[in-house]
Every structure is written in structure tokens, then in C-alpha cells.
């Protein structure tokens, strides 16, 4: 039997980092428990209201955040606030598949276009790896706003 997984990020600012990854992955922030959001409602504002009504002190309202695949297929991604900074290269990173089935120049152009979009969201470009026609179809290494490495693949 296969297992479902949740990907968890340690973060200094869970709300901001979840918003970045929401936009990268095309995910959504879920509504608070028991809250039905009308179309077009901001789920993060609903969370702020929910936490206030629940008596959570303001300084604790950015302790965690989550995003989910709107189609219910991909894993849930959870962001938790931690006091310590990132000390070294992350040992696990995400490969964001933005060019499935594409090869060569067409693939690299698609990766570059997505790279440009993510730079505007706060990502940092690290380096581009060209296709080698043997083991790699080419990819771009990037950092999210808190320095976590990921690849456009």
C-alpha cells in the first residue's frame, strides 16, 4: 500500500514562504476548519480572522501555514516557523517539473520562462545546467526567498 506524504518546510515567515510556493506550484491555501469560503475570498484573511476569534495571540498567528493541490493529487505542503536560520545546503529539495516532454532548446526556453516568472516572486537563480544528451535533459537551480534550493526541471 502506498503512503500519502506531506512536505514540511522550516521557515522564518511561514505565511510569506507558503505564498511563494503556492504561486510556484499552482496550489491554494485551504480554508480554516469549519469555514466555507465564498468564491474569490482570501483564505489568508479568513485564517487571520479565525485565529483572532480563536484567541490566538497576534505574535503566534504566523507559526504555521499550509498549501494544497486544488485537484487533490499532489502532496500537502506545510510551513512551520523555527527560530534557527538555515545553516547549510538543504538535503532534500523539490524538482518543479515545468517542461515535461520537452527537449533541447524548447525545454530550456520553457525553463527560462518559468525562471523569469519565479524571479519576480522572490526566487534567486543559482545556475543553469545544459542538456548533456546522456544523463540530463537540462535544468535550472534556484533558491526560494528563504534560501531553500530547488530545481526547475
mmCIF file of C-alpha atoms in Angstrom, residues 57-136:
data_model
loop_
_atom_site.group_PDB
_atom_site.id
_atom_site.type_symbol
_atom_site.label_atom_id
_atom_site.label_comp_id
_atom_site.label_asym_id
_atom_site.label_seq_id
_atom_site.Cartn_x
_atom_site.Cartn_y
_atom_site.Cartn_z
ATOM 1 C CA UNK A 57 -2.207 35.987 20.245
ATOM 2 C CA UNK A 58 -1.161 38.091 17.250
ATOM 3 C CA UNK A 59 2.544 37.199 17.647
ATOM 4 C CA UNK A 60 1.647 33.497 17.264
ATOM 5 C CA UNK A 61 -0.552 33.805 14.174
ATOM 6 C CA UNK A 62 2.312 33.189 11.748
ATOM 7 C CA UNK A 63 3.538 29.983 13.390
ATOM 8 C CA UNK A 64 2.386 27.789 10.506
ATOM 9 C CA UNK A 65 0.802 27.818 7.086
ATOM 10 C CA UNK A 66 -0.127 25.186 4.505
ATOM 11 C CA UNK A 67 -0.922 24.872 0.830
ATOM 12 C CA UNK A 68 -2.762 22.134 -1.018
ATOM 13 C CA UNK A 69 -3.153 20.922 -4.580
ATOM 14 C CA UNK A 70 -6.568 22.192 -5.733
ATOM 15 C CA UNK A 71 -7.003 18.941 -7.685
ATOM 16 C CA UNK A 72 -6.231 16.825 -4.603
ATOM 17 C CA UNK A 73 -3.446 14.936 -6.383
ATOM 18 C CA UNK A 74 -0.155 16.423 -5.128
ATOM 19 C CA UNK A 75 1.109 16.380 -1.564
ATOM 20 C CA UNK A 76 0.107 18.965 1.019
ATOM 21 C CA UNK A 77 2.951 21.363 1.833
ATOM 22 C CA UNK A 78 3.271 22.594 5.426
ATOM 23 C CA UNK A 79 5.388 25.531 6.638
ATOM 24 C CA UNK A 80 6.371 25.825 10.306
ATOM 25 C CA UNK A 81 8.166 28.689 11.989
ATOM 26 C CA UNK A 82 11.519 27.821 13.538
ATOM 27 C CA UNK A 83 13.883 30.155 15.390
ATOM 28 C CA UNK A 84 17.129 28.991 13.821
ATOM 29 C CA UNK A 85 18.386 30.056 10.429
ATOM 30 C CA UNK A 86 19.266 27.779 7.546
ATOM 31 C CA UNK A 87 22.795 26.588 8.283
ATOM 32 C CA UNK A 88 23.752 24.636 5.156
ATOM 33 C CA UNK A 89 22.534 23.306 1.841
ATOM 34 C CA UNK A 90 19.197 21.560 2.238
ATOM 35 C CA UNK A 91 19.492 17.782 1.973
ATOM 36 C CA UNK A 92 16.108 17.415 0.250
ATOM 37 C CA UNK A 93 14.857 19.737 -2.422
ATOM 38 C CA UNK A 94 11.943 19.950 -4.805
ATOM 39 C CA UNK A 95 12.242 19.499 -8.543
ATOM 40 C CA UNK A 96 9.478 21.561 -10.105
ATOM 41 C CA UNK A 97 8.535 19.887 -13.391
ATOM 42 C CA UNK A 98 7.728 22.716 -15.782
ATOM 43 C CA UNK A 99 8.765 21.196 -19.110
ATOM 44 C CA UNK A 100 7.531 17.582 -19.215
ATOM 45 C CA UNK A 101 8.041 16.030 -22.616
ATOM 46 C CA UNK A 102 10.062 18.943 -23.969
ATOM 47 C CA UNK A 103 13.647 18.529 -25.164
ATOM 48 C CA UNK A 104 16.603 20.629 -26.197
ATOM 49 C CA UNK A 105 16.130 24.318 -26.918
ATOM 50 C CA UNK A 106 12.339 24.120 -26.476
ATOM 51 C CA UNK A 107 12.770 22.634 -22.986
ATOM 52 C CA UNK A 108 15.401 25.156 -21.921
ATOM 53 C CA UNK A 109 13.261 28.046 -23.227
ATOM 54 C CA UNK A 110 10.341 26.800 -21.087
ATOM 55 C CA UNK A 111 12.634 26.560 -18.049
ATOM 56 C CA UNK A 112 13.959 30.077 -18.678
ATOM 57 C CA UNK A 113 10.430 31.487 -18.970
ATOM 58 C CA UNK A 114 9.436 29.902 -15.651
ATOM 59 C CA UNK A 115 12.685 31.100 -14.081
ATOM 60 C CA UNK A 116 11.835 34.675 -15.062
ATOM 61 C CA UNK A 117 8.355 34.339 -13.525
ATOM 62 C CA UNK A 118 9.760 32.975 -10.272
ATOM 63 C CA UNK A 119 12.413 35.693 -10.033
ATOM 64 C CA UNK A 120 9.546 38.207 -9.895
ATOM 65 C CA UNK A 121 8.050 36.212 -6.993
ATOM 66 C CA UNK A 122 11.289 36.462 -4.987
ATOM 67 C CA UNK A 123 13.308 33.434 -6.117
ATOM 68 C CA UNK A 124 17.040 33.614 -6.826
ATOM 69 C CA UNK A 125 18.689 31.988 -9.829
ATOM 70 C CA UNK A 126 21.798 29.967 -8.940
ATOM 71 C CA UNK A 127 22.912 28.293 -12.165
ATOM 72 C CA UNK A 128 21.793 26.655 -15.402
ATOM 73 C CA UNK A 129 22.802 23.121 -16.338
ATOM 74 C CA UNK A 130 22.746 22.453 -20.066
ATOM 75 C CA UNK A 131 21.387 19.221 -21.504
ATOM 76 C CA UNK A 132 24.161 16.661 -21.879
ATOM 77 C CA UNK A 133 22.240 14.197 -24.092
ATOM 78 C CA UNK A 134 23.235 11.353 -21.775
ATOM 79 C CA UNK A 135 22.125 11.763 -18.169
ATOM 80 C CA UNK A 136 20.446 15.169 -18.018
#
